[in-house]
Coordinates of C-alpha atoms and ligand atoms in Angstrom, one line a residue:
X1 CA 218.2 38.1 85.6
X2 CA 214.7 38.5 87.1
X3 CA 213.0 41.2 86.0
X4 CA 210.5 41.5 88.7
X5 CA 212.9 41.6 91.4
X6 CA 216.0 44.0 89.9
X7 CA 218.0 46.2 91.9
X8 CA 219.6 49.2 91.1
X9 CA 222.4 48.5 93.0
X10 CA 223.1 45.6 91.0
X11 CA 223.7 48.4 87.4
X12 CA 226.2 50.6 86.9
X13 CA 227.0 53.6 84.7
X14 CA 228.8 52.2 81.0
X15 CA 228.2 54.9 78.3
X16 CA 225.9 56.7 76.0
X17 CA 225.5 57.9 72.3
X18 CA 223.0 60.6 71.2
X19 CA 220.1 58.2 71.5
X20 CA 220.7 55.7 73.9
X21 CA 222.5 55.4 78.0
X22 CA 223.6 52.3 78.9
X23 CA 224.4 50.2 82.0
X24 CA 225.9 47.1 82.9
X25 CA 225.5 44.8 85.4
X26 CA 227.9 44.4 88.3
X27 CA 228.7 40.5 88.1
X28 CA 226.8 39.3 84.6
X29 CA 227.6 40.0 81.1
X30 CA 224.6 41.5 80.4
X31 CA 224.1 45.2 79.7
X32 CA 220.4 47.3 79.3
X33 CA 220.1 49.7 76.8
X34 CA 217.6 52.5 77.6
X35 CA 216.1 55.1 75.3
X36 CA 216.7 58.8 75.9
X37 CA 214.5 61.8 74.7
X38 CA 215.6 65.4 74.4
X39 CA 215.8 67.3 78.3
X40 CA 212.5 69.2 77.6
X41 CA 210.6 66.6 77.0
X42 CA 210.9 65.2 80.3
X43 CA 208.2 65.9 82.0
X44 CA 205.9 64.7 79.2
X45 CA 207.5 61.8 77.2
X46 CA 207.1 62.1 73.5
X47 CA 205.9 58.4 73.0
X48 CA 203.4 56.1 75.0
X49 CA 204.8 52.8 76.7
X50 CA 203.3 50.5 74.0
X51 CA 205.2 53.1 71.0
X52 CA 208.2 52.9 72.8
X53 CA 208.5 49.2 73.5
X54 CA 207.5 48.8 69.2
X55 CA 210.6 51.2 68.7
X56 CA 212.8 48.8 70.3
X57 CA 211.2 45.5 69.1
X58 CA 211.7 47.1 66.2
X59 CA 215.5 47.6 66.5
X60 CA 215.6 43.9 67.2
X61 CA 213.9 42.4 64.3
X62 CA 215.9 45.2 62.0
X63 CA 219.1 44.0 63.7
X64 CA 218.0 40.2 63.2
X65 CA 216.4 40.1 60.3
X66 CA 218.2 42.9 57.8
X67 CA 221.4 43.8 59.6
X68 CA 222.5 40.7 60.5
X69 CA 222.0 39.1 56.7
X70 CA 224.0 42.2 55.4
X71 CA 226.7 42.1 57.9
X72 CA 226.8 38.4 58.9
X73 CA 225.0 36.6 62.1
X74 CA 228.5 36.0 63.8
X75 CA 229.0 39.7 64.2
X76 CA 225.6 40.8 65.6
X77 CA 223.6 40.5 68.5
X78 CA 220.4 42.0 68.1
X79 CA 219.2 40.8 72.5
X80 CA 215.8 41.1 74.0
X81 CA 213.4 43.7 74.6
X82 CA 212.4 43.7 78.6
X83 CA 209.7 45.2 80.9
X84 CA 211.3 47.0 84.0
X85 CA 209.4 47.6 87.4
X86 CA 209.5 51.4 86.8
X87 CA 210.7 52.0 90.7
X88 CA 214.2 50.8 89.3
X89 CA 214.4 52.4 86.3
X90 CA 213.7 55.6 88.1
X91 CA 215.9 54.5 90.9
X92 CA 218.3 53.6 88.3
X93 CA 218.1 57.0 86.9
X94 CA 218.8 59.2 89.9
X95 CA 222.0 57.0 90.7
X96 CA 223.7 57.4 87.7
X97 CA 223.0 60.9 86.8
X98 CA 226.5 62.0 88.6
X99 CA 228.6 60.1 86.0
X100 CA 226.6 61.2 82.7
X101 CA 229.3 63.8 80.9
X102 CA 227.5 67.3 81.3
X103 CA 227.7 67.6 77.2
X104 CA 224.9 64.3 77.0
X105 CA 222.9 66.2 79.5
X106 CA 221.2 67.5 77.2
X107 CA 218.6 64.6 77.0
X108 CA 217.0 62.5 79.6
X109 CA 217.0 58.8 80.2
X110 CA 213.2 57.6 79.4
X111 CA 212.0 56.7 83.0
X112 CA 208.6 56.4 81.8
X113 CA 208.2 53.3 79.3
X114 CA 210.0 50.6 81.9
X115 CA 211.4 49.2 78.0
X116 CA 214.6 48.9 77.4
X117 CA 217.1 46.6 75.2
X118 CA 218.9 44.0 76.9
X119 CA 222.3 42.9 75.6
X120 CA 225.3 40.8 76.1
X121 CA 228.0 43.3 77.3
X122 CA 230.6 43.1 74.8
X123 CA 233.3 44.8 77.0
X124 CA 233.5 41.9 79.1
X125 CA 233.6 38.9 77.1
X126 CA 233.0 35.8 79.4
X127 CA 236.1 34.0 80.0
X128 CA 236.6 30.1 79.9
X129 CA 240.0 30.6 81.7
X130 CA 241.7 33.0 83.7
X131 CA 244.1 35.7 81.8
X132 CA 247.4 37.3 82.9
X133 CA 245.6 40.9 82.4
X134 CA 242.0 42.1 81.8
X135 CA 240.9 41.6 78.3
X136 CA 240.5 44.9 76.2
X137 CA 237.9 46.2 74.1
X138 CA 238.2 48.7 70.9
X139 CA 235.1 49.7 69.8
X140 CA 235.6 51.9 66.5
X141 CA 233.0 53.9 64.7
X142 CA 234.2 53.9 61.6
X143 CA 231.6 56.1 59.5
X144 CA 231.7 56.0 55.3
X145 CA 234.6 54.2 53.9
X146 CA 234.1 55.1 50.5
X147 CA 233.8 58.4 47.7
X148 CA 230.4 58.8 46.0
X149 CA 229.7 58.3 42.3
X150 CA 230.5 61.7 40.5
X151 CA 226.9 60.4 38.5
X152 CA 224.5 61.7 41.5
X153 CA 226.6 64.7 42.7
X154 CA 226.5 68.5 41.8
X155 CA 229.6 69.2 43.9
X156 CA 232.9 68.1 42.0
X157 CA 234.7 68.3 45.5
X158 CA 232.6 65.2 47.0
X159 CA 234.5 62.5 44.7
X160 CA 237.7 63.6 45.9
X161 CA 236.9 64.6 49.4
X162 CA 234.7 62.0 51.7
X163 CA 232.2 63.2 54.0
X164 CA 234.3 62.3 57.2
X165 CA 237.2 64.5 56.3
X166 CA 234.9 67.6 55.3
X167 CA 232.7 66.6 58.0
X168 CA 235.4 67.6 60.8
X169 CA 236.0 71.2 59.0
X170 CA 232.7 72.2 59.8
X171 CA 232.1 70.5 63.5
X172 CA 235.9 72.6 63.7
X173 CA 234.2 75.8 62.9
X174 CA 231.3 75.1 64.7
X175 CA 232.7 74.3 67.9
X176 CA 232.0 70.9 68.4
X177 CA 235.3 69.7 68.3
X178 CA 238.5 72.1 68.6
X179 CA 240.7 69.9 66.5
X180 CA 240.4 68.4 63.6
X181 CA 241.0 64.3 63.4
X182 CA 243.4 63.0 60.8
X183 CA 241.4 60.0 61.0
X184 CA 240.5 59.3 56.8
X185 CA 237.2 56.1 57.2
X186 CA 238.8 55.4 53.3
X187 CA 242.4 54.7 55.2
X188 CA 241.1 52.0 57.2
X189 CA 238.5 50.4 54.5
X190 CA 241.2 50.1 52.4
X191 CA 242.8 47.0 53.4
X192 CA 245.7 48.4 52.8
X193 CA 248.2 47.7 56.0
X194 CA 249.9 50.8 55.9
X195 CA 247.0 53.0 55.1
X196 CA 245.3 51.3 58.1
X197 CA 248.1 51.4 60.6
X198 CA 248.1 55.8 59.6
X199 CA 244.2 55.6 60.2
X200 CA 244.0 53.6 63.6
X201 CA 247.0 55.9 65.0
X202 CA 245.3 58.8 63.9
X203 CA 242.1 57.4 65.7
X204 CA 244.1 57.3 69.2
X205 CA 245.2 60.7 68.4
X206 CA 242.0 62.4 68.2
X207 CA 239.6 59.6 68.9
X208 CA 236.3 62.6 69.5
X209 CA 233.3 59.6 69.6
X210 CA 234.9 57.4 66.9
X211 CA 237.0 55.6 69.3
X212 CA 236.7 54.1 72.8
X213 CA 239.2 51.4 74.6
X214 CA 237.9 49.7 77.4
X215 CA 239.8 47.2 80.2
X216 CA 237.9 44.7 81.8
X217 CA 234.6 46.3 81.3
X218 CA 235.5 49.9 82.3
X219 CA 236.2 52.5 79.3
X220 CA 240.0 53.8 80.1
X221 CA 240.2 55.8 77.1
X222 CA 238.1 58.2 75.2
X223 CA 237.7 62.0 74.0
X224 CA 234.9 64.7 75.9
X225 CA 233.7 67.3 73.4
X226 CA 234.2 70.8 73.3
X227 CA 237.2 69.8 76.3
X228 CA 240.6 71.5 75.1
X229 CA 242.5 68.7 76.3
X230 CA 243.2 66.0 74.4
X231 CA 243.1 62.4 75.9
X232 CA 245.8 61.6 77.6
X233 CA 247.7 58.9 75.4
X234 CA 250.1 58.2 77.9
X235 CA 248.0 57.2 80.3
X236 CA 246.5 54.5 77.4
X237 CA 250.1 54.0 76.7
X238 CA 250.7 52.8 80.1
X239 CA 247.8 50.5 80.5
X240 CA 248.8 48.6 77.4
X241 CA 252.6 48.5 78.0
X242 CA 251.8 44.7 80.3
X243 CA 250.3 43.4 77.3
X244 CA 252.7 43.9 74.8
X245 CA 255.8 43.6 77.1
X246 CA 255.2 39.7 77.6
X247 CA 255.5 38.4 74.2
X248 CA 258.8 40.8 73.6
X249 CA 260.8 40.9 77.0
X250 CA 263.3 38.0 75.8
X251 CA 264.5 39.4 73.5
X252 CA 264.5 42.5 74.8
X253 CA 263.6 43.7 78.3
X254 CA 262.3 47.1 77.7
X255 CA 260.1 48.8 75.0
X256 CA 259.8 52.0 73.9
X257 CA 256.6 53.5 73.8
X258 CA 256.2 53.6 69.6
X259 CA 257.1 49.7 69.8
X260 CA 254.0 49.8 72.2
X261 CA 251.4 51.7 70.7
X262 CA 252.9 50.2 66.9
X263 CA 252.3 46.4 68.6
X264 CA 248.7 47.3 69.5
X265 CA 248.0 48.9 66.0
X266 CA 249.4 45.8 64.7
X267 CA 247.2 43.8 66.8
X268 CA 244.1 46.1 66.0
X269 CA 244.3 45.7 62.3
X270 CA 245.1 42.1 62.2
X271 CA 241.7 41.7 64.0
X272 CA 239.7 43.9 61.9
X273 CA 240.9 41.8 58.7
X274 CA 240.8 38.8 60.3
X275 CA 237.7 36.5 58.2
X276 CA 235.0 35.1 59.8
X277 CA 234.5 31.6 57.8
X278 CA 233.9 31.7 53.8
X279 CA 236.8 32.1 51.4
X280 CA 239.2 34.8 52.2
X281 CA 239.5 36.1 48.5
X282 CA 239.7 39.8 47.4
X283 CA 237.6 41.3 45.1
X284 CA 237.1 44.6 47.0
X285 CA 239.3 46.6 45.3
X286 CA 238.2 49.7 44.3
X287 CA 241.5 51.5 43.8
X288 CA 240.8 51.4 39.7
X289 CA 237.7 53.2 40.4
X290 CA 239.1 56.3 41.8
X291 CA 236.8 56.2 44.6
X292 CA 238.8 54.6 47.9
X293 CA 241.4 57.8 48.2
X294 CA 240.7 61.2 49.7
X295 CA 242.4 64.0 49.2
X296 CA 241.5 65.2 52.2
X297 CA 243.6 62.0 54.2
X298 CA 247.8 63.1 54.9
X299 CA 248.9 59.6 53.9
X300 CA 251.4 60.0 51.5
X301 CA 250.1 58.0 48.4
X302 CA 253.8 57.4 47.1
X303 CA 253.9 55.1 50.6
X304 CA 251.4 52.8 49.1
X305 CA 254.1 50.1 47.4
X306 CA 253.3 48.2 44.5
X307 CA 250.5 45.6 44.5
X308 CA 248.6 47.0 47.7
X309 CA 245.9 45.0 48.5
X310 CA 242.7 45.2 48.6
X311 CA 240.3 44.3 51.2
X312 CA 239.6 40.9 51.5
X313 CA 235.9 39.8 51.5
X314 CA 234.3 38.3 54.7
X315 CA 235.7 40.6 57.3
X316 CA 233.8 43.3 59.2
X317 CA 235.5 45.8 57.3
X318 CA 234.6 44.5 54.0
X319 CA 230.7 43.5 55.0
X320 CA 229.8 47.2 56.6
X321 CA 231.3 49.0 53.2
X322 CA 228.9 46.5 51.3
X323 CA 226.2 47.5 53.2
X324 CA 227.4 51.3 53.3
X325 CA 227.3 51.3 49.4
X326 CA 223.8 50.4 49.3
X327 CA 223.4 53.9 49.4
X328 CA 224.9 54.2 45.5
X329 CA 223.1 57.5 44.6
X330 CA 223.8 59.5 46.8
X331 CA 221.8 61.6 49.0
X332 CA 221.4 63.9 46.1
X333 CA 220.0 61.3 43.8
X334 CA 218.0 59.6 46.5
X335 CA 216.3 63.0 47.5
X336 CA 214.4 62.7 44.5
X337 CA 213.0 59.6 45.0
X338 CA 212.1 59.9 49.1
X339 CA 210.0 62.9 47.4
X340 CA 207.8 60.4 45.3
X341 CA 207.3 58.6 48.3
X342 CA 206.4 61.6 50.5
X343 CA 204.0 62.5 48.0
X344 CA 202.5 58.9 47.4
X345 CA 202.1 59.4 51.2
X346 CA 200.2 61.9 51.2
X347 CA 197.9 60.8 48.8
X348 CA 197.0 56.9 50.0
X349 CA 198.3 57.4 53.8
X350 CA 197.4 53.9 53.9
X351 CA 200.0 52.4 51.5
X352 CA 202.3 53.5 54.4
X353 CA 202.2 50.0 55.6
X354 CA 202.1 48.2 52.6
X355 CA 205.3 49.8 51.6
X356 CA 206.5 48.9 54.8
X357 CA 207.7 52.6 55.9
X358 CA 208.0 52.1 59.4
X359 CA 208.2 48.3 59.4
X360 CA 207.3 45.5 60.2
X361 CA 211.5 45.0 59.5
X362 CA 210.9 41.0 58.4
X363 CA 212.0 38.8 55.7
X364 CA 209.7 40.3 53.2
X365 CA 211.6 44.4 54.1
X366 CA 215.1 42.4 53.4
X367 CA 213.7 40.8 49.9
X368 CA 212.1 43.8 48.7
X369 CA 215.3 45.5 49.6
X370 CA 217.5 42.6 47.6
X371 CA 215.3 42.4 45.0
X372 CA 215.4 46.1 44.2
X373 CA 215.9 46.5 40.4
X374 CA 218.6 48.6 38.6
X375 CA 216.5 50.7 36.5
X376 CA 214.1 53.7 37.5
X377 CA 210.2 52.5 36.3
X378 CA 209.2 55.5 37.8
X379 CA 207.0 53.2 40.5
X380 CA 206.7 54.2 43.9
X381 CA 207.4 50.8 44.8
X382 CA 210.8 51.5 43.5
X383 CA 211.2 54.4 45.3
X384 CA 210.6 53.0 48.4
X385 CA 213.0 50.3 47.8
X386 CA 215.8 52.5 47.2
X387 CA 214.9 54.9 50.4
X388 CA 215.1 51.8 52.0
X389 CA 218.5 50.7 51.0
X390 CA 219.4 54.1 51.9
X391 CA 218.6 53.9 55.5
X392 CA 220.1 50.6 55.7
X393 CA 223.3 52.1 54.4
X394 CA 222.8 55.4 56.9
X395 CA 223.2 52.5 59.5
X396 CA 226.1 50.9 58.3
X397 CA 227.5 54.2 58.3
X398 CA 226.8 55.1 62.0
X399 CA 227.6 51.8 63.3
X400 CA 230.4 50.7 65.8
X401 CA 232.2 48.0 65.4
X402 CA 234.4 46.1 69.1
X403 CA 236.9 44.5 68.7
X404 CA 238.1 42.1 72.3
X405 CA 241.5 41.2 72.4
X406 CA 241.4 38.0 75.3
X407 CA 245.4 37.9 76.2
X408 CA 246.1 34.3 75.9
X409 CA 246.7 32.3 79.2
X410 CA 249.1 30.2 77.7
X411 CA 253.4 30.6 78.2
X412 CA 255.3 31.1 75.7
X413 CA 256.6 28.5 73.2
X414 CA 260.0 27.1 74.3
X415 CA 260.9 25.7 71.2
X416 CA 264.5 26.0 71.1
X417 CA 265.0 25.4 67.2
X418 CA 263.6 28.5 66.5
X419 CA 265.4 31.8 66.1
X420 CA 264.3 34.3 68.5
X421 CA 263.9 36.2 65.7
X422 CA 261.4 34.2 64.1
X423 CA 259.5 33.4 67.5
X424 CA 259.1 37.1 68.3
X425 CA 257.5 37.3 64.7
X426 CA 255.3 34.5 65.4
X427 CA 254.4 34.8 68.9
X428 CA 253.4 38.4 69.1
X429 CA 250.1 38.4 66.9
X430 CA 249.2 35.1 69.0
X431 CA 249.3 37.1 72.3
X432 CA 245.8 37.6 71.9
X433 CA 242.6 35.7 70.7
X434 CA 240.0 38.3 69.1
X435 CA 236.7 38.5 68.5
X436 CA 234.8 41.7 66.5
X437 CA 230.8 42.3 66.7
X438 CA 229.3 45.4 65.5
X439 CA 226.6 47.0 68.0
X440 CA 224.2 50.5 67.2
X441 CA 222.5 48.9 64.9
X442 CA 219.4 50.9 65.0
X443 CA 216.7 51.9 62.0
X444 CA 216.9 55.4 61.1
X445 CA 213.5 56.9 60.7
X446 CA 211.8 58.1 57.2
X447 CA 212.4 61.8 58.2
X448 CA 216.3 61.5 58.4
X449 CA 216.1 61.6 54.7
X450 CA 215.6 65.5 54.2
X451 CA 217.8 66.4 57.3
X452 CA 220.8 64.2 55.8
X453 CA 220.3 66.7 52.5
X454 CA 220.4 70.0 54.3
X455 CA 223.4 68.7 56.6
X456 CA 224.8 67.7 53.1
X457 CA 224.4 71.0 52.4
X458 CA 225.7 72.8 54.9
X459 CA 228.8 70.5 54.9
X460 CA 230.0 71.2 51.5
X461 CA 229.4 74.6 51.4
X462 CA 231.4 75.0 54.6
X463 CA 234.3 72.9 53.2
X464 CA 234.1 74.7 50.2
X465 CA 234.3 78.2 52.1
X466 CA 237.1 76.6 54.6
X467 CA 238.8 73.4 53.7
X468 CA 242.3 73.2 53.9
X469 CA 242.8 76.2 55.8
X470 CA 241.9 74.5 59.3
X471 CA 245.0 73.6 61.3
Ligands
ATP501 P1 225.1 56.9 68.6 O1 225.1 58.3 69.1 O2 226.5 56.4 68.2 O3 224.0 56.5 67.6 P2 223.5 55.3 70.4 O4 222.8 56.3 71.3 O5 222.7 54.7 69.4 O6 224.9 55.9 69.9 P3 225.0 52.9 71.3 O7 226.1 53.3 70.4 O8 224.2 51.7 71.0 O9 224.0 54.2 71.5 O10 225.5 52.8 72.8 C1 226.2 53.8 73.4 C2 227.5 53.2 74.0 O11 227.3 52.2 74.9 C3 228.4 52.6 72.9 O12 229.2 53.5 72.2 C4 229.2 51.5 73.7 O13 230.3 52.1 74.2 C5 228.2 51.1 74.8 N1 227.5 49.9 74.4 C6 226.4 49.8 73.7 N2 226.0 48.5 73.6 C7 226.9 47.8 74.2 C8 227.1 46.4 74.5 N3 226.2 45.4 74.0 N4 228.1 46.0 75.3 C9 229.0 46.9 75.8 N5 228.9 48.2 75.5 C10 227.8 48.7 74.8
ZN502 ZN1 238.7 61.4 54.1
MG503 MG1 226.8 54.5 68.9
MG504 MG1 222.9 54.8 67.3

């Protein structure tokens, strides 16, 4: 990629969360992610060039040098800031304003800094051989996976209900979203087969922004809020139905549509537990804790059989809990603390970077956050450690994680001694080879701290006014 000569022809339109638009490039695997600020800011941009191209080194090196530790270097990809001529990034702007959903509208893509994030796209792995069919990419936000400590918490109802499942009561009866998901985070963190098959079909149900499926590159399934329509499933249905047919058509030349969606399910989960490297054991089992079931979730507990198991360490799964329960007070208990640092703040504005508030994110951010000790010396050094750990957990907890599935090239096995039995049971989960990488990996600012404890609020007091009686 040149960056002095780029062409806006050459980008197209791939997607957008609440702080970022992104395109991808036409033939390369490369994608650029571009800042956005809210639509009245547009004609004056909140931040100068130089602020905005530190806001994105700085998601690098917090990707690189904290997230990646936490969550393991063969997940992440923390990519490049670049200078754009700012012809194309206005070019660039105009041509894919037609494709931006009128609900992200509401902010503008920054024209002004020419900085943006470049990445490998993860939709469209590179291929070392050609495949039967496109590969496809899941990309799952999978928010909190587990139940706070009832230590921190002056609502009884947040240790049996998690924040996801009250959550969607109150963007319900706001309007966000017209249905509720049955999507429980503490189904699929839970290792659990079962429990994660119920979450991942509930996710392709009503997938709102926590679930996206792409084909070759190009996003063929995913929700638009506020819409009364829910995505159509079929149609998903009927893009997977080639990919799943293969493995199964000797046996039996046609599938029903559950066999279908219950094949890519399989397929899904088997991926998210898969272990990268390191010993497979299980230690994360936290169903003697009382604190990885919500009574919010319609799995039927009875279902779980005898000797469930726990999550095994080293997956995705298991890494972005660890690093979700960093937060282990609570934003209750930590609200406390990110008020002894506001108020150091105040008084020595200067220990601001000492205490390394708004970075640099390097080695010596990720030690003091390790090193953090257990007990309270009423130090502002410790108070900053645990905000920290905090906002480290906030981004585990808004992360997404993709999953690509790369349909394997190869024929089937014509090993005659086997049953066909036994080689439809071994053939199907080798269909595919899968990769996972988790991506939005961004720092959330100092300030996120007291707006996460009034959203609390709200939250719980709307679930407590309204929960259960939702459809
Ligand atoms: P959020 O509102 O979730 O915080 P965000 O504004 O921080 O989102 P991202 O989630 O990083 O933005 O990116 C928006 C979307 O762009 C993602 O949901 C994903 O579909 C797509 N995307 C981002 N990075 C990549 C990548 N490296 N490869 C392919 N697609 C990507
Ligand atoms: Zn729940
Ligand atoms: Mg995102
Ligand atoms: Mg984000």
């Amino acid at each position: 990629m040149e960056l002095d000569r780029m062409d806006e022809n050459d980008w197209k339109y791939h997607g957008e969360g609440n702080k970022s638009l992104v395109v991808s490039h036409v033939q390369h695997c490369r994608v650029l992610r571009l800042l956005k600020y809210p639509a009245e800011d547009s004609e004056n941009p909140p931040q100068t060039a130089e602020q905005a191209f530190r806001q994105i080194q700085n998601i690098v090196d917090f990707t690189s040098n904290v997230m990646s530790c936490l969550l393991g270097e063969k997940f992440v990809h923390s990519g490049e800031v670049v200078r754009l001529p700012l012809e194309f990034v206005r070019q660039l702007s105009i041509k894919i304003q037609h494709q931006r959903p009128a609900w992200r509208c509401d902010k503008v893509m920054d024209i002004y800094s020419g900085c943006a994030l470049c990445l490998p796209n993860l939709t469209s792995p590179t291929l070392h051989q050609p495949t039967p069919t496109p590969p496809l990419c899941i990309e799952i936000k999978p928010k909190c996976g587990f139940l706070p400590s009832p230590k921190h918490v002056s609502k009884d109802i947040k240790t049996r209900v998690c924040r996801y499942c009250m959550h969607q009561h109150y963007k319900v009866a706001n309007g966000k979203w017209k249905r509720r998901s049955l999507y429980c985070p503490l189904d699929l963190f839970s290792g659990n087969r079962q429990r994660m098959h119920f979450a991942i079909r509930h996710l392709i149900e009503e997938p709102q922004n926590n679930l996206k499926v792409f084909k070759g590159g190009q996003c063929i399934y995913s929700s638009k809020e506020g819409s009364d329509e829910s995505p159509d499933t079929n149609s998903l249905l009927h893009h997977l139905r080639p990919y799943f047919l293969r493995g199964n058509n000797r046996v039996n030349g046609h599938m029903t549509t559950k066999a279908v969606l219950n094949d890519f399910i399989q397929v899904l989960g088997n991926a998210l537990l898969s272990a990268a490297g390191g010993d497979g054991g299980q230690v994360t089992d936290r169903t003697g804790e009382g604190r990885s079931f919500c009574e919010a979730s319609l799995f039927n507990r009875e279902r779980i059989r005898h000797g469930s198991q726990g999550l095994p360490t080293n997956n995705i799964l298991s890494r972005i809990l660890q690093t979700q329960m960093l937060d282990s007070l609570d934003i209750e208990g930590l609200y406390p603390l990110y008020c002894r640092v506001e108020q150091h703040l105040q008084d020595f504005p200067k220990d601001r970077t000492g205490l390394q508030i708004d970075g640099p994110y390097d080695q010596n951010f990720l030690e003091k956050v390790q090193k953090c000790s257990m007990e309270d010396d009423g130090s502002v050094e410790y108070a900053a450690a645990k905000v920290h750990q905090y906002r480290i957990a906030m981004t585990a907890k808004d992360c997404s994680i993709m999953v690509t599935l790369v349909p394997s090239g190869e024929e089937e096995d014509d090993d005659e001694d086997l049953s066909s039995q036994k080689r439809l049971r071994d053939f199907r989960p080798q269909a595919f080879s899968s990769s996972v990488s988790v991506l939005d990996l961004d720092p959330k600012p100092l300030d996120s701290v007291p707006r996460q404890l009034r959203l609390d609020q709200k939250i719980v007091s709307c679930y407590l006014r309204t929960g259960g009686t939702l459809p």
